[in-house]
């Protein structure tokens, strides 16, 4: 028996890999095994990138963020953190339990303060799933003084 583990990080839909196995058979010194797997997202985040667009310094902006459990088991969100925390805040009290096929919507607040030009931050979503302990959502904004 050969056990194979493939990273699905950043993979979507179909993942294909080839494994070359060396043998001690002089007639067949190497055998190739082709693997194909369908990557299924267990936690869907909408929107996939949270772009606040053009915003002004010193004002506060909000956008909705929806988490959907696309797995077949109960999903527990153990924590949600905005980074940097002085600029990004997520209105969510954890733990959040999401049943299979269900969603949970929350509000993300951006307070750019005196941040200049472009803002790039992220929201870290912590789960109790063995294969998805953390999911990162990128957050962007273009900040102006006017």
CSV table of C-alpha atoms in Angstrom, one decimal:
chain,number,residue,atom,x,y,z
A,1,UNK,CA,0.0,0.0,0.0
A,2,UNK,CA,1.2,3.5,-0.8
A,3,UNK,CA,-0.3,6.4,1.1
A,4,UNK,CA,-0.2,9.8,-0.7
A,5,UNK,CA,-0.9,13.2,0.7
A,6,UNK,CA,-1.3,16.2,-1.6
A,7,UNK,CA,-1.5,19.8,-0.5
A,8,UNK,CA,-4.6,21.5,-1.8
A,9,UNK,CA,-3.5,24.9,-0.7
A,10,UNK,CA,-4.7,27.5,-3.3
A,11,UNK,CA,-6.0,24.6,-5.4
A,12,UNK,CA,-9.5,24.8,-7.0
A,13,UNK,CA,-11.6,22.2,-8.7
A,14,UNK,CA,-9.4,19.4,-10.2
A,15,UNK,CA,-5.9,18.7,-8.9
A,16,UNK,CA,-3.7,16.4,-10.9
A,17,UNK,CA,-0.3,14.9,-9.9
A,18,UNK,CA,2.1,12.3,-11.2
A,19,UNK,CA,4.1,10.0,-9.0
A,20,UNK,CA,7.1,8.1,-10.4
A,21,UNK,CA,7.9,4.9,-8.5
A,22,UNK,CA,11.3,3.2,-9.0
A,23,UNK,CA,11.1,-0.6,-9.0
A,24,UNK,CA,13.6,-3.4,-8.7
A,25,UNK,CA,12.2,-5.0,-11.9
A,26,UNK,CA,14.9,-4.8,-14.6
A,27,UNK,CA,12.2,-4.9,-17.3
A,28,UNK,CA,10.2,-2.0,-15.7
A,29,UNK,CA,12.6,0.1,-13.7
A,30,UNK,CA,10.0,2.9,-13.2
A,31,UNK,CA,6.2,3.0,-13.0
A,32,UNK,CA,4.2,6.2,-13.2
A,33,UNK,CA,1.0,6.6,-11.3
A,34,UNK,CA,-1.4,9.4,-12.2
A,35,UNK,CA,-3.6,10.9,-9.5
A,36,UNK,CA,-6.6,13.1,-9.9
A,37,UNK,CA,-8.7,14.6,-7.1
A,38,UNK,CA,-11.5,17.0,-6.9
A,39,UNK,CA,-10.9,19.8,-4.4
A,40,UNK,CA,-14.0,20.7,-2.5
A,41,UNK,CA,-14.0,23.9,-0.5
A,42,UNK,CA,-15.2,23.3,3.1
A,43,UNK,CA,-15.6,27.0,4.0
A,44,UNK,CA,-16.7,29.4,1.3
A,45,UNK,CA,-16.1,33.1,2.0
A,46,UNK,CA,-18.1,35.8,0.0
A,47,UNK,CA,-16.8,38.0,-1.3
A,48,UNK,CA,-13.5,36.1,-1.9
A,49,UNK,CA,-11.5,39.4,-1.6
A,50,UNK,CA,-13.0,42.2,0.4
A,51,UNK,CA,-12.3,45.4,-1.6
A,52,UNK,CA,-13.6,48.6,0.0
A,53,UNK,CA,-12.6,50.6,-3.2
A,54,UNK,CA,-11.8,54.3,-2.8
A,55,UNK,CA,-12.2,55.5,0.8
A,56,UNK,CA,-11.3,58.7,2.7
A,57,UNK,CA,-9.0,59.0,5.6
A,58,UNK,CA,-10.7,59.5,9.0
A,59,UNK,CA,-14.0,58.0,7.9
A,60,UNK,CA,-15.5,54.6,8.8
A,61,UNK,CA,-16.7,52.1,6.1
A,62,UNK,CA,-18.6,48.8,6.4
A,63,UNK,CA,-19.1,45.7,4.2
A,64,UNK,CA,-20.8,42.4,4.7
A,65,UNK,CA,-18.9,39.2,4.8
A,66,UNK,CA,-20.7,35.8,4.5
A,67,UNK,CA,-19.2,32.5,5.6
A,68,UNK,CA,-20.9,29.4,4.1
A,69,UNK,CA,-20.3,25.8,5.3
A,70,UNK,CA,-20.0,23.8,2.1
A,71,UNK,CA,-18.9,20.7,3.9
A,72,UNK,CA,-21.0,17.7,5.2
A,73,UNK,CA,-20.2,18.3,8.8
A,74,UNK,CA,-20.9,21.1,11.4
A,75,UNK,CA,-18.4,23.9,11.1
A,76,UNK,CA,-17.2,25.8,14.2
A,77,UNK,CA,-15.5,29.2,13.7
A,78,UNK,CA,-13.4,29.6,16.8
A,79,UNK,CA,-12.1,33.1,16.1
A,80,UNK,CA,-12.0,35.9,13.6
A,81,UNK,CA,-9.3,38.6,13.6
A,82,UNK,CA,-8.8,41.6,11.5
A,83,UNK,CA,-5.2,42.6,10.8
A,84,UNK,CA,-4.2,45.3,11.5
A,85,UNK,CA,-6.7,45.4,14.4
A,86,UNK,CA,-6.6,49.2,14.6
A,87,UNK,CA,-7.9,49.4,11.1
A,88,UNK,CA,-10.1,46.3,10.6
A,89,UNK,CA,-12.8,45.1,12.9
A,90,UNK,CA,-15.2,42.1,12.4
A,91,UNK,CA,-18.5,42.1,14.3
A,92,UNK,CA,-18.6,38.4,15.3
A,93,UNK,CA,-18.9,36.7,18.6
A,94,UNK,CA,-17.1,33.4,18.5
A,95,UNK,CA,-17.6,30.5,18.6
A,96,UNK,CA,-19.9,30.5,15.6
A,97,UNK,CA,-21.5,27.2,14.7
A,98,UNK,CA,-22.6,26.8,11.0
A,99,UNK,CA,-24.6,23.7,10.0
A,100,UNK,CA,-23.8,22.1,6.6
A,101,UNK,CA,-25.2,24.2,3.7
A,102,UNK,CA,-25.9,27.1,6.0
A,103,UNK,CA,-24.3,30.6,6.1
A,104,UNK,CA,-23.4,33.3,8.6
A,105,UNK,CA,-23.2,36.9,7.7
A,106,UNK,CA,-21.2,39.5,9.6
A,107,UNK,CA,-20.1,43.1,9.2
A,108,UNK,CA,-16.5,44.2,8.6
A,109,UNK,CA,-15.5,47.7,9.5
A,110,UNK,CA,-12.6,49.6,8.0
A,111,UNK,CA,-11.4,52.7,9.8
A,112,UNK,CA,-8.4,53.9,7.8
A,113,UNK,CA,-7.5,56.7,10.1
A,114,UNK,CA,-4.3,58.4,8.7
A,115,UNK,CA,-3.3,55.3,6.7
A,116,UNK,CA,-1.9,56.6,3.4
A,117,UNK,CA,-2.4,55.5,-0.2
A,118,UNK,CA,-3.2,51.8,-0.5
A,119,UNK,CA,-4.3,49.6,2.3
A,120,UNK,CA,-3.7,45.8,2.3
A,121,UNK,CA,-4.8,43.8,5.3
A,122,UNK,CA,-6.4,40.5,6.0
A,123,UNK,CA,-9.0,38.7,8.1
A,124,UNK,CA,-8.0,35.5,9.7
A,125,UNK,CA,-10.8,33.0,10.2
A,126,UNK,CA,-10.0,30.2,12.6
A,127,UNK,CA,-11.9,27.0,12.4
A,128,UNK,CA,-11.9,23.7,14.3
A,129,UNK,CA,-11.5,21.7,11.1
A,130,UNK,CA,-8.5,19.5,11.1
A,131,UNK,CA,-7.7,20.2,7.4
A,132,UNK,CA,-8.6,23.9,7.6
A,133,UNK,CA,-7.4,25.4,10.8
A,134,UNK,CA,-7.2,28.9,9.3
A,135,UNK,CA,-8.6,30.7,6.2
A,136,UNK,CA,-7.2,34.1,5.2
A,137,UNK,CA,-9.4,36.7,3.5
A,138,UNK,CA,-7.5,39.6,1.8
A,139,UNK,CA,-8.8,43.1,2.4
A,140,UNK,CA,-7.9,46.1,0.2
A,141,UNK,CA,-8.8,49.8,-0.1
A,142,UNK,CA,-7.4,52.8,-1.9
A,143,UNK,CA,-7.3,55.7,0.7
A,144,UNK,CA,-7.4,59.3,-0.2
A,145,UNK,CA,-7.3,62.5,1.9
A,146,UNK,CA,-10.3,64.0,0.1
